[in-house]
Amino acid sequence: MRLENCDLYRDKDGCGNCYYLIDADWTRIANCRFAGTGFSSLDGRNCVVEDTRNIGNTLSFRHGVHNLFVARNELELKFGGDREGFTTDGSPKAISDWGPRDSEGSGWTNHVERTRLQFVDNAMRDCTVAIQLYGGGRDVVMARNRCARAGGFEAYGLHSRWPAHNIEFYGNVVEEGNSLRGPFNQPEASDSYLGSSHLTSKPEIVLNRHFVLKDNVIESNGRLAAFAVAGALIENNIVRDSDVGLEGGRFNPTLFVGSNRFERVVQTYRNLEGAVLKGVQ
């Protein structure tokens, strides 16, 4: 399916969709302009979204997305709904034999199975969060994306059964951290995050594993985040003009923190006891 060179507008608040594509395998969305306050949703295998402009329009990639390439898109002025930029917000669908075991220990669980996603050279402004893996994913790369006045770039597992594994952040830039609300759409404005968070009712389950944060730049009001990830490499990043440089959390002994640069940062490390530290520039 091809959706190319189109202008689509929606005026319904909250849940109005410019497009809603389910099981849309081999789809290309390119050179389009979308405007509205709701979501545009895509679910399918082997899909490309490139060179689109989005005004007030969230791009949502749902539970059945595999082999997705998202590049050179622009998104701005997202003030309606949850104010997300790019998100994987969607219901679980696939059954898989990897990830956390169920309550009976069978090893088979129902959880989100989004795999092999790439977000490259996108630009987001004025939204709650620029790109988020809401409820996880596997084998995901976010590279050379830029955001301003947005919540940053995040990945986190959810609800004790939706994991985030093998997530890599390369060369992303937070040009201007902070926004009208926090990264989770909470009422108070707060710093932008780049890395992992963890929302679960069972903190003993490890949902986030194997992250790489490398060559990223945060220019102001943001921080590198490793709140709840088991196994992470964090090196060659730059954080400027912020309250915190890098914040850790539950699995600090599994973090390898290489040489990073912190300029005019009030607190270089927060909650990072036990992590392997190899140098600060």
Tab-separated table of C-alpha atoms in Angstrom:
chain	number	residue	atom	x	y	z
A	1	MET	CA	0.000	0.000	0.000
A	2	ARG	CA	1.273	3.486	-0.862
A	3	LEU	CA	0.162	6.791	0.650
A	4	GLU	CA	2.198	9.485	-1.088
A	5	ASN	CA	2.024	13.219	-1.844
A	6	CYS	CA	-1.210	13.734	0.099
A	7	ASP	CA	-2.558	16.430	2.446
A	8	LEU	CA	-4.802	15.001	5.174
A	9	TYR	CA	-6.457	17.081	7.894
A	10	ARG	CA	-8.619	16.152	10.875
A	11	ASP	CA	-10.401	18.593	13.179
A	12	LYS	CA	-11.628	16.185	15.869
A	13	ASP	CA	-9.873	16.474	19.218
A	14	GLY	CA	-8.222	13.570	20.986
A	15	CYS	CA	-8.831	10.476	18.848
A	16	GLY	CA	-9.302	11.776	15.326
A	17	ASN	CA	-7.065	9.822	12.924
A	18	CYS	CA	-5.561	11.028	9.678
A	19	TYR	CA	-5.037	7.349	8.849
A	20	TYR	CA	-5.583	4.033	10.626
A	21	LEU	CA	-3.853	1.139	8.892
A	22	ILE	CA	-3.997	-2.380	10.370
A	23	ASP	CA	-2.032	-5.349	8.987
A	24	ALA	CA	-0.755	-2.996	6.301
A	25	ASP	CA	2.244	-5.016	5.125
A	26	TRP	CA	4.649	-3.495	2.601
A	27	THR	CA	3.375	0.058	3.156
A	28	ARG	CA	5.121	3.296	2.162
A	29	ILE	CA	3.930	6.650	3.509
A	30	ALA	CA	5.954	9.504	2.005
A	31	ASN	CA	5.940	13.195	1.122
A	32	CYS	CA	2.640	13.856	2.904
A	33	ARG	CA	1.322	16.575	5.196
A	34	PHE	CA	-0.875	15.595	8.144
A	35	ALA	CA	-2.647	17.955	10.529
A	36	GLY	CA	-5.008	17.417	13.432
A	37	THR	CA	-4.996	16.724	17.154
A	38	GLY	CA	-5.331	12.935	17.138
A	39	PHE	CA	-3.276	9.853	16.204
A	40	SER	CA	-2.272	8.351	12.895
A	41	SER	CA	-1.768	4.624	13.425
A	42	LEU	CA	0.206	2.056	11.440
A	43	ASP	CA	0.414	-1.679	12.042
A	44	GLY	CA	2.183	-4.007	9.613
A	45	ARG	CA	5.396	-5.581	8.371
A	46	ASN	CA	8.045	-4.035	6.143
A	47	CYS	CA	6.848	-0.435	6.318
A	48	VAL	CA	8.452	2.930	5.533
A	49	VAL	CA	7.381	6.372	6.762
A	50	GLU	CA	9.532	9.148	5.339
A	51	ASP	CA	9.601	12.842	4.488
A	52	THR	CA	6.252	13.711	6.061
A	53	ARG	CA	5.266	16.862	7.938
A	54	ASN	CA	2.954	16.531	10.927
A	55	ILE	CA	1.239	19.430	12.697
A	56	GLY	CA	-0.511	18.370	15.890
A	57	ASN	CA	-0.528	14.775	14.648
A	58	THR	CA	0.923	11.857	16.632
A	59	LEU	CA	2.470	8.981	14.655
A	60	SER	CA	1.610	5.739	16.446
A	61	PHE	CA	3.165	2.381	15.520
A	62	ARG	CA	1.098	-0.414	16.973
A	63	HIS	CA	1.601	-3.920	18.316
A	64	GLY	CA	2.162	-5.758	15.021
A	65	VAL	CA	4.905	-3.557	13.557
A	66	HIS	CA	7.992	-5.359	12.258
A	67	ASN	CA	10.787	-4.109	9.999
A	68	LEU	CA	9.873	-0.429	10.226
A	69	PHE	CA	11.943	2.470	8.858
A	70	VAL	CA	10.951	6.018	9.901
A	71	ALA	CA	13.150	8.782	8.473
A	72	ARG	CA	13.335	12.529	7.831
A	73	ASN	CA	9.892	13.312	9.205
A	74	GLU	CA	8.959	16.552	10.974
A	75	LEU	CA	6.458	16.858	13.797
A	76	GLU	CA	5.445	19.971	15.718
A	77	LEU	CA	2.775	21.690	17.802
A	78	LYS	CA	1.335	18.572	19.395
A	79	PHE	CA	-0.935	20.049	22.074
A	80	GLY	CA	-3.956	17.702	22.058
A	81	GLY	CA	-4.459	14.282	23.642
A	82	ASP	CA	-1.338	12.817	25.283
A	83	ARG	CA	0.873	15.137	23.186
A	84	GLU	CA	3.167	12.305	22.030
A	85	GLY	CA	5.326	12.701	18.947
A	86	PHE	CA	6.262	9.223	17.738
A	87	THR	CA	4.979	6.401	19.956
A	88	THR	CA	4.474	2.648	20.009
A	89	ASP	CA	1.358	3.026	22.142
A	90	GLY	CA	-0.937	0.073	21.282
A	91	SER	CA	-2.460	-3.129	22.608
A	92	PRO	CA	-0.467	-6.383	22.909
A	93	LYS	CA	-1.054	-8.979	20.242
A	94	ALA	CA	1.751	-11.448	19.614
A	95	ILE	CA	2.539	-14.527	21.666
A	96	SER	CA	6.241	-15.095	22.119
A	97	ASP	CA	8.567	-17.439	23.971
A	98	TRP	CA	10.976	-14.719	25.098
A	99	GLY	CA	10.752	-12.177	27.886
A	100	PRO	CA	9.355	-12.460	31.416
A	101	ARG	CA	7.614	-15.663	32.379
A	102	ASP	CA	3.952	-15.642	33.321
A	103	SER	CA	2.686	-16.151	36.881
A	104	GLU	CA	2.736	-19.953	36.491
A	105	GLY	CA	6.272	-20.023	35.156
A	106	SER	CA	5.387	-21.455	31.771
A	107	GLY	CA	7.737	-19.182	29.843
A	108	TRP	CA	4.987	-18.201	27.382
A	109	THR	CA	3.557	-14.751	27.799
A	110	ASN	CA	1.335	-12.370	25.895
A	111	HIS	CA	3.323	-9.253	25.180
A	112	VAL	CA	4.049	-6.647	22.590
A	113	GLU	CA	6.225	-8.006	19.788
A	114	ARG	CA	7.504	-5.005	17.855
A	115	THR	CA	10.802	-5.864	16.253
A	116	ARG	CA	13.474	-4.244	14.086
A	117	LEU	CA	12.433	-0.597	14.178
A	118	GLN	CA	14.605	2.309	12.993
A	119	PHE	CA	13.971	6.007	13.654
A	120	VAL	CA	16.529	8.118	11.773
A	121	ASP	CA	16.946	11.869	11.107
A	122	ASN	CA	13.529	12.922	12.392
A	123	ALA	CA	12.816	16.330	13.983
A	124	MET	CA	10.210	16.946	16.703
A	125	ARG	CA	9.189	20.185	18.414
A	126	ASP	CA	6.668	21.062	21.111
A	127	CYS	CA	5.324	17.712	22.263
A	128	THR	CA	5.283	15.693	25.480
A	129	VAL	CA	7.863	13.178	24.262
A	130	ALA	CA	9.647	13.085	20.912
A	131	ILE	CA	10.033	9.314	20.413
A	132	GLN	CA	8.968	6.712	22.940
A	133	LEU	CA	8.789	2.936	22.973
A	134	TYR	CA	5.692	2.765	25.140
A	135	GLY	CA	5.416	-0.841	26.183
A	136	GLY	CA	8.655	-1.911	24.647
A	137	GLY	CA	10.048	-3.397	21.488
A	138	ARG	CA	13.027	-5.461	20.378
A	139	ASP	CA	16.017	-4.544	18.208
A	140	VAL	CA	15.310	-0.816	17.918
A	141	VAL	CA	17.609	1.992	16.766
A	142	MET	CA	17.052	5.727	17.284
A	143	ALA	CA	19.767	7.660	15.436
A	144	ARG	CA	20.430	11.313	14.565
A	145	ASN	CA	16.983	12.484	15.655
A	146	ARG	CA	16.480	16.000	17.043
A	147	CYS	CA	13.930	17.455	19.411
A	148	ALA	CA	13.194	20.817	21.025
A	149	ARG	CA	10.766	21.630	23.830
A	150	ALA	CA	9.861	17.970	24.098
A	151	GLY	CA	10.361	15.156	26.583
A	152	GLY	CA	13.234	13.486	24.754
A	153	PHE	CA	13.810	9.892	23.593
A	154	GLU	CA	12.693	7.020	25.801
A	155	ALA	CA	12.144	3.285	25.911
A	156	TYR	CA	10.515	1.328	28.685
A	157	GLY	CA	8.677	-1.886	29.368
A	158	LEU	CA	5.193	-1.861	30.855
A	159	HIS	CA	2.828	-3.811	33.085
A	160	SER	CA	5.262	-6.592	33.999
A	161	ARG	CA	5.005	-8.340	30.613
A	162	TRP	CA	5.861	-5.930	27.774
A	163	PRO	CA	9.664	-5.789	27.525
A	164	ALA	CA	12.165	-3.501	25.802
A	165	HIS	CA	15.281	-5.390	24.646
A	166	ASN	CA	18.274	-4.348	22.529
A	167	ILE	CA	17.559	-0.607	22.251
A	168	GLU	CA	20.231	1.716	20.805
A	169	PHE	CA	20.386	5.522	20.903
A	170	TYR	CA	23.057	7.023	18.598
A	171	GLY	CA	23.754	10.674	17.843
A	172	ASN	CA	20.415	12.070	18.952
A	173	VAL	CA	20.175	15.725	20.007
A	174	VAL	CA	17.959	17.380	22.586
A	175	GLU	CA	18.304	20.972	21.416
A	176	GLU	CA	16.073	22.471	24.093
A	177	GLY	CA	14.859	20.321	26.958
A	178	ASN	CA	11.712	20.783	28.999
A	179	SER	CA	8.248	21.548	27.649
A	180	LEU	CA	4.786	22.548	28.816
A	181	ARG	CA	4.378	19.159	30.544
A	182	GLY	CA	6.652	16.338	31.628
A	183	PRO	CA	7.767	13.388	29.431
A	184	PHE	CA	4.909	11.224	30.744
A	185	ASN	CA	2.356	14.000	30.170
A	186	GLN	CA	2.369	14.823	33.871
A	187	PRO	CA	1.117	18.322	34.752
A	188	GLU	CA	4.452	19.745	35.851
A	189	ALA	CA	7.061	20.596	33.236
A	190	SER	CA	10.304	18.702	33.804
A	191	ASP	CA	13.588	17.767	32.164
A	192	SER	CA	13.845	15.792	28.944
A	193	TYR	CA	15.121	12.212	29.225
A	194	LEU	CA	17.259	10.159	26.889
A	195	GLY	CA	17.342	6.469	27.732
A	196	SER	CA	15.207	4.123	29.817
A	197	SER	CA	12.400	4.363	32.295
A	198	HIS	CA	10.303	1.623	33.839
A	199	LEU	CA	6.557	1.548	34.529
A	200	THR	CA	5.478	-1.728	36.099
A	201	SER	CA	3.418	-3.065	38.957
A	202	LYS	CA	6.053	-5.764	39.636
A	203	PRO	CA	9.459	-4.105	40.043
A	204	GLU	CA	11.189	-7.457	40.564
A	205	ILE	CA	10.731	-8.272	36.861
A	206	VAL	CA	13.422	-6.910	34.551
A	207	LEU	CA	11.723	-5.518	31.455
A	208	ASN	CA	14.506	-3.333	30.009
A	209	ARG	CA	17.682	-5.084	28.846
A	210	HIS	CA	20.718	-4.285	26.713
A	211	PHE	CA	20.692	-0.549	25.921
A	212	VAL	CA	23.340	1.572	24.195
A	213	LEU	CA	23.497	5.361	24.671
A	214	LYS	CA	26.326	6.731	22.540
A	215	ASP	CA	27.278	10.044	20.871
A	216	ASN	CA	24.100	11.809	21.981
A	217	VAL	CA	23.954	15.528	22.876
A	218	ILE	CA	21.665	17.248	25.366
A	219	GLU	CA	22.006	21.024	25.086
A	220	SER	CA	19.856	22.092	28.052
A	221	ASN	CA	17.364	20.922	30.688
A	222	GLY	CA	17.772	17.205	30.067
A	223	ARG	CA	19.549	14.123	31.324
A	224	LEU	CA	20.752	10.679	30.312
A	225	ALA	CA	18.514	8.088	31.956
A	226	ALA	CA	19.174	4.511	33.043
A	227	PHE	CA	16.439	4.188	35.637
A	228	ALA	CA	15.672	0.504	35.226
A	229	VAL	CA	17.770	-1.150	32.536
A	230	ALA	CA	19.829	-4.297	33.044
A	231	GLY	CA	22.953	-4.046	30.932
A	232	ALA	CA	23.732	-0.700	29.327
A	233	LEU	CA	26.696	1.003	27.645
A	234	ILE	CA	26.720	4.791	28.107
A	235	GLU	CA	29.628	6.645	26.501
A	236	ASN	CA	30.711	9.622	24.381
A	237	ASN	CA	27.605	11.605	25.256
A	238	ILE	CA	27.476	15.342	26.034
A	239	VAL	CA	25.146	17.023	28.521
A	240	ARG	CA	25.129	20.797	28.933
A	241	ASP	CA	23.296	23.348	31.080
A	242	SER	CA	21.232	20.863	33.073
A	243	ASP	CA	20.549	19.932	36.684
A	244	VAL	CA	21.577	16.270	36.267
A	245	GLY	CA	23.918	14.599	33.793
A	246	LEU	CA	23.151	10.888	34.197
A	247	GLU	CA	20.579	9.306	36.475
A	248	GLY	CA	20.702	5.630	37.386
A	249	GLY	CA	18.347	3.386	39.279
A	250	ARG	CA	17.706	-0.253	40.091
A	251	PHE	CA	20.407	-2.126	38.139
A	252	ASN	CA	23.462	0.108	38.470
A	253	PRO	CA	26.034	-2.754	38.709
A	254	THR	CA	25.082	-3.749	35.141
A	255	LEU	CA	25.820	-0.265	33.736
A	256	PHE	CA	29.116	0.552	32.004
A	257	VAL	CA	29.605	4.321	31.956
A	258	GLY	CA	32.456	5.330	29.666
A	259	SER	CA	33.847	8.775	28.973
A	260	ASN	CA	31.067	11.342	28.786
A	261	ARG	CA	31.236	15.145	28.868
A	262	PHE	CA	29.227	17.276	31.287
A	263	GLU	CA	29.353	21.059	30.956
A	264	ARG	CA	27.673	23.415	33.403
A	265	VAL	CA	25.793	20.501	34.974
A	266	VAL	CA	24.841	20.884	38.635
A	267	GLN	CA	24.991	17.168	39.521
A	268	THR	CA	26.985	14.897	37.220
A	269	TYR	CA	25.566	11.611	38.529
A	270	ARG	CA	22.399	10.864	40.485
A	271	ASN	CA	21.486	7.485	41.989
A	272	LEU	CA	24.399	5.810	40.226
A	273	GLU	CA	25.997	3.915	43.120
A	274	GLY	CA	27.562	0.625	42.032
A	275	ALA	CA	27.858	1.378	38.316
A	276	VAL	CA	31.150	0.844	36.453
A	277	LEU	CA	32.544	4.319	35.806
A	278	LYS	CA	35.435	4.745	33.378
A	279	GLY	CA	35.884	8.472	33.155
A	280	VAL	CA	34.285	11.905	32.994
A	281	GLN	CA	35.407	14.655	30.641
